[in-house]
Every structure is written in C-alpha cells, then in structure tokens.
Coordinates of C-alpha atoms in Angstrom, one line a residue:
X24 CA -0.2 -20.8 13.6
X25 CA -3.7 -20.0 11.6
X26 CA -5.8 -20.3 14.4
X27 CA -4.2 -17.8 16.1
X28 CA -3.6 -14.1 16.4
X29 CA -1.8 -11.3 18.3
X30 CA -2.2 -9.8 21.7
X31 CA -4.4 -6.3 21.8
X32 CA -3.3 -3.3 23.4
X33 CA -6.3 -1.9 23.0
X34 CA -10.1 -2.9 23.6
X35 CA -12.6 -2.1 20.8
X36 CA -13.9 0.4 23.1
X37 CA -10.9 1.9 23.6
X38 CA -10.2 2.1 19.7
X39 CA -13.6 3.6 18.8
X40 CA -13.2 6.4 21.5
X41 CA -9.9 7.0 19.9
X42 CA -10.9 6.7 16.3
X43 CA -14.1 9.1 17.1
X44 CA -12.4 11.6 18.5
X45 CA -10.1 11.9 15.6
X46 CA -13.3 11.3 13.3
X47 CA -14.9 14.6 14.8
X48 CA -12.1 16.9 14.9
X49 CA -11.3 16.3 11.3
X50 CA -8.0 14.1 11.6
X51 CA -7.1 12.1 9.0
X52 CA -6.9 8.4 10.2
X53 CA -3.9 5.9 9.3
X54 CA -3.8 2.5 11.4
X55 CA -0.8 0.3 11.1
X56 CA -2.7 -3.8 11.0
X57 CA -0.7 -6.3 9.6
X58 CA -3.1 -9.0 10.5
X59 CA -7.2 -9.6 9.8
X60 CA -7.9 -9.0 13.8
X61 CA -6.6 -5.6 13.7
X62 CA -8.0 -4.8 10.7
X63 CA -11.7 -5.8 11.8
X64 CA -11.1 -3.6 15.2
X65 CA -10.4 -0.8 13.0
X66 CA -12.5 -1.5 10.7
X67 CA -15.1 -1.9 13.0
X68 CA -14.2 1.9 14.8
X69 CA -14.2 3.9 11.7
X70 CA -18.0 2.2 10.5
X71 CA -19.5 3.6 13.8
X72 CA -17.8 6.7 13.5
X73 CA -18.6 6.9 10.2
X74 CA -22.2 6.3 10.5
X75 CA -22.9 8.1 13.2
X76 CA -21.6 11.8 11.3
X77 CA -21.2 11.0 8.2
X78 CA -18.0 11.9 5.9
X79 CA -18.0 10.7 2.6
X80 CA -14.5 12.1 1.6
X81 CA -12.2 10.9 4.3
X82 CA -9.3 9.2 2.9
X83 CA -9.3 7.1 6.1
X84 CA -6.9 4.0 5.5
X85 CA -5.3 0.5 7.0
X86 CA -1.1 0.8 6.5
X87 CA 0.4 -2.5 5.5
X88 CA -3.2 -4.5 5.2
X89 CA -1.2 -7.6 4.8
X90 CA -3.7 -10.7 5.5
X91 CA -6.9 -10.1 4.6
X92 CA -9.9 -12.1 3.8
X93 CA -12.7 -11.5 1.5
X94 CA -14.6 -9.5 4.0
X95 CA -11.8 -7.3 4.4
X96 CA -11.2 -7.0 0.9
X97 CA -14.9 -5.8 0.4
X98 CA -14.7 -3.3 3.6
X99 CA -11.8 -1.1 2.1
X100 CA -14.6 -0.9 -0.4
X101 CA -17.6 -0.4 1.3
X102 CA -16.1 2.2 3.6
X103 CA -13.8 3.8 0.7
X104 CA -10.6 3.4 2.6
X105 CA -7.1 4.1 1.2
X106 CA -4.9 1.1 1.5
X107 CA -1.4 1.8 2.6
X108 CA 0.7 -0.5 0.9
X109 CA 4.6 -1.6 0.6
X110 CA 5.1 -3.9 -2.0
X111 CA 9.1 -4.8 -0.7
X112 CA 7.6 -6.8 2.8
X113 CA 6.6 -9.8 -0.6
X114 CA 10.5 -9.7 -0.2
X115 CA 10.5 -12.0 3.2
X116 CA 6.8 -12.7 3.6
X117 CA 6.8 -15.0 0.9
X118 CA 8.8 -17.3 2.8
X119 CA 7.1 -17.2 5.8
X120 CA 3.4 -16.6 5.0
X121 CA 1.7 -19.9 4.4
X122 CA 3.2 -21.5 7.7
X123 CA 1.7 -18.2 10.0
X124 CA -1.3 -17.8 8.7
X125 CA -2.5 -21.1 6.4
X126 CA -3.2 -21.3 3.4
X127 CA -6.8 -20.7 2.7
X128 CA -6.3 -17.5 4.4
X129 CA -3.4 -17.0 2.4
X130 CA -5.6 -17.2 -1.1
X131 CA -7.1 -13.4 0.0
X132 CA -3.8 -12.3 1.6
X133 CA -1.4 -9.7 -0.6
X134 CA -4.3 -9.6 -2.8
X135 CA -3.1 -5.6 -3.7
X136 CA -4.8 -6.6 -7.8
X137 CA -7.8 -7.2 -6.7
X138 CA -8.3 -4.1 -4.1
X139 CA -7.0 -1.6 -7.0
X140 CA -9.4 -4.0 -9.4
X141 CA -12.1 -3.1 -7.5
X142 CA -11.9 0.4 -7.4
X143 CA -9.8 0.5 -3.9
X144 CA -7.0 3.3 -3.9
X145 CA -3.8 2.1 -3.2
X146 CA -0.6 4.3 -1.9
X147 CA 2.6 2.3 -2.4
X148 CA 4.9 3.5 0.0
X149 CA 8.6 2.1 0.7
X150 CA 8.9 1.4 4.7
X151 CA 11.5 3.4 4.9
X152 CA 13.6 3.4 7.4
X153 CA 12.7 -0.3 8.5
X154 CA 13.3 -1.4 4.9
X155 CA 15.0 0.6 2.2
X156 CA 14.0 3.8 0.1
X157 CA 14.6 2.4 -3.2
X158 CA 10.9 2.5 -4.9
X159 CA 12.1 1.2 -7.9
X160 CA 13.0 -2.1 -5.8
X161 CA 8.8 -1.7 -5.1
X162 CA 7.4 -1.9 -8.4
X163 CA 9.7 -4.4 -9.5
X164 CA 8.1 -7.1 -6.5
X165 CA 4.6 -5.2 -7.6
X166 CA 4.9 -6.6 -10.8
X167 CA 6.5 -9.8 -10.9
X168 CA 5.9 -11.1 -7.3
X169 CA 9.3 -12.4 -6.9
X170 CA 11.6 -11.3 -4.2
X171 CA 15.2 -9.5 -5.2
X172 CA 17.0 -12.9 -6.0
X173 CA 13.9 -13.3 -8.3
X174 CA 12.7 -16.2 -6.4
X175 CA 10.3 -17.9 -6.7
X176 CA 10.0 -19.0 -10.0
X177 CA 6.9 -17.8 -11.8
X178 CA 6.2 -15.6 -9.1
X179 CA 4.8 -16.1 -5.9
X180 CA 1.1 -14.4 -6.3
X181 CA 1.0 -14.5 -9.7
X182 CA -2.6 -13.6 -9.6
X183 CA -2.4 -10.6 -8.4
X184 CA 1.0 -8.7 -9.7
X185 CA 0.1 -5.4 -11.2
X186 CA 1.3 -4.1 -14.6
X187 CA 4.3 -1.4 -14.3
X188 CA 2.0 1.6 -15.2
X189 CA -0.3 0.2 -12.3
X190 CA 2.3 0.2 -10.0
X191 CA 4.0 3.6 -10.8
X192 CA 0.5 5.2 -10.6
X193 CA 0.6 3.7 -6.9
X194 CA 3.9 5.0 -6.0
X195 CA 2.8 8.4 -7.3
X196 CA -0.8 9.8 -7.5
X197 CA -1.9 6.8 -5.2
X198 CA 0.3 8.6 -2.4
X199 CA -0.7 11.5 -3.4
X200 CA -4.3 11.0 -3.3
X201 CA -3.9 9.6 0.0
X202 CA -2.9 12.6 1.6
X203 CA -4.9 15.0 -0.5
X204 CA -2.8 16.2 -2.5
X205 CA -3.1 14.6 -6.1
X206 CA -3.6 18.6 -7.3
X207 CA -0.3 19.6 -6.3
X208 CA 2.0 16.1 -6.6
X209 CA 2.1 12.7 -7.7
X210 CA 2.4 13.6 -11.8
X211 CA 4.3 15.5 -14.1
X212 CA 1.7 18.4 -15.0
X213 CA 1.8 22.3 -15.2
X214 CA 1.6 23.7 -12.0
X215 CA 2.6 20.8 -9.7
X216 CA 5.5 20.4 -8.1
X217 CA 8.4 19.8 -10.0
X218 CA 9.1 16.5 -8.1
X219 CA 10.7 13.5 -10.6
X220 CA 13.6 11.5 -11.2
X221 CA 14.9 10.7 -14.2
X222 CA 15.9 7.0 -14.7
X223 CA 18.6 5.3 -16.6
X224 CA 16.2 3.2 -18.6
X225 CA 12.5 3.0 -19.7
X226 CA 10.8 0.8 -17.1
X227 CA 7.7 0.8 -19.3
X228 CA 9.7 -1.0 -21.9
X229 CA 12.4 -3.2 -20.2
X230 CA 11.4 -6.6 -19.4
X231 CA 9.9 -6.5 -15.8
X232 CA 13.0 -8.7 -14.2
X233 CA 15.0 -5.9 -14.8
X234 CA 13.4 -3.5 -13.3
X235 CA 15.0 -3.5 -10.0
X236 CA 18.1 -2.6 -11.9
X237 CA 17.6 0.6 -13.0
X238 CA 19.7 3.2 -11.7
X239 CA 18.5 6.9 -10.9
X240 CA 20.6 9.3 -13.2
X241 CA 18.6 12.5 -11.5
X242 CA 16.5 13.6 -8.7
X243 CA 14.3 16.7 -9.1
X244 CA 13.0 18.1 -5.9
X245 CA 10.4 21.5 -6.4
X246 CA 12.0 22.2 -9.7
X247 CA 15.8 22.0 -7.9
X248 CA 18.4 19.4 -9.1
X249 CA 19.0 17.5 -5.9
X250 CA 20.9 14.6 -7.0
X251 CA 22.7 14.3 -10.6
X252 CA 24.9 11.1 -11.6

C-alpha cells in the first residue's frame, strides 16, 4: 500500500511542543520512525527547534529510519542528525518491502551506504530484546545484504552494503558517538574502557558469508573477563 501511511498519535503541534521542550532543557532527542511521514514530522520539530536557539552539536537522531526518500536522505544531513540504525530488520523486510511501500520509494529506502557516504553518522544497534543481541549477525546483513539463510542471491541492496570495517566502525564508535561518548568507548585505545570481545576468527579476512558464523571465544567488560569459552 504506497500511497498510504500510518495513523498519528500525535499532531505536529503536539510534536514540536514536545521536541522544544526537550530542545531547551538540553535533552538529547531519539525518535523511533519507521516510515517517511514520521520522519518529516520529526524532522520538521527539531528544524524549528533548531532554528529558533540554535545547537550545532546535538546528536539529535531518527531510530530505525527505515523508508526514506531523497529528501530525507539529505535532512539527516542538513540537520546533522545521528541515524539509529539495525542492520538485522533487512532480515524480514526484504520480503515484505516492495509490496508496502512500492518500489520507487523503495530505490532510497535502507539506503544506510549512502547516509554514512555522505558524511551522516550512523550507530548500528541490535534491537535487542525484539530481535536478538548477536551483532555479529548485524554486520554480516550490513555487508552482504542477504538475510541469515543468505537469501537473496546477490544480495538484496547491493548498492548500498557497507564494507566490514564500515560496519564494525558502526557498531562501535558510531554508538559511541551517538551518545557522546566516543572518548571513553567504542575502540580499543589507552584510557577507554576495556570493553571487547575476542572472536574466534578474523572477520576482516574471512569471506563476508561467513561472517555470521563466528563464534565469540571472550567478552571483556571494563577490563573484567565476563564470558570465556
């Protein structure tokens, strides 16, 4: 159903009272939108807040920023937002995508290569708990845009997979930059946290199909041994 979209629960007014509030009092913003309507609601809330006391640092983002069009794509841009992205929803969507939403629209949806292309910060994330922890399970659609039976063939977006270093960087110091905090997490470097895992292969050197088959040997939590194989 392209032509149509879901129900509101708020007005725009409603939303840019709520999003200027948090605006002026210094709160980080985060909106869930799925779909293009919510997105230009938001997006239309944090531009007035935004221009009317300006904040040039905000780290204000869209979480999920699944169907977007070339608009959109140019607003997380314009507005230097942070978009919140989990790479495991390709896992179903694929499937379903073209038939909700059409598929010119379709052609600028998932499009996560060319927001990080164009200078967009992305945080990977995993969903958890509505779909499962396992990052590794993350990179591996971010990079070969098939789902875990590694359908379809070729990949469904090929246009727009990301190499593995791109992806880990997301699932790391994208988070961490998200949430301010790229000084203290998100890489291995004296005088961060000691947060890691160590992995039972190299996933910059195994072919990317494989990826999702890695197993974690260790998880290192603040410089503790959490988990060990």
């Amino acid at each position: 159903c392209p032509e149509t979209c879901g129900i509101p629960v708020f007005t725009q007014e409603e939303i840019d009272e709520l999003v200027e509030v948090a605006h002026n009092n210094d709160m980080q913003i985060a909106v869930h939108c799925i779909g293009n309507k919510a997105m230009y609601m938001v997006f239309e809330a944090m531009e007035k807040a935004l221009t009317k006391n300006p904040k040039e640092d905000h780290r204000y983002g869209i979480v999920h920023c699944q169907i977007t069009d070339k608009y959109l794509l140019d607003k997380f841009k314009e507005l230097n937002a942070v978009a919140y992205i989990q790479p495991i929803f390709l896992d179903y969507d694929w499937h379903i995508a073209e038939s909700r939403i059409g598929s010119e629209l379709l052609k600028t949806s998932y499009n996560w290569k060319t927001l990080l292309h164009s200078g967009v910060h992305l945080g990977f994330g995993s969903d958890a708990p509505v779909e499962s922890f396992h990052v590794l399970n993350g990179i591996y659609e971010a990079v070969t845009s098939k789902d875990l039976t590694g359908k379809p063939e070729g990949g469904w977006k090929p246009d727009q997979t990301l190499t593995v270093e791109e992806a880990v960087h997301c699932f790391t110091m994208g988070g961490a930059y998200a949430s301010f905090e790229e000084n203290v997490k998100g890489s291995i470097e004296e005088g961060k946290l000691a947060d890691m895992v160590v992995l039972s292969r190299n996933i910059f050197e195994i072919p990317e199909d494989e990826i999702k088959d890695i197993e974690v040997e260790m998880t290192i939590f603040n410089g503790n041994i959490v988990y060990e194989k």
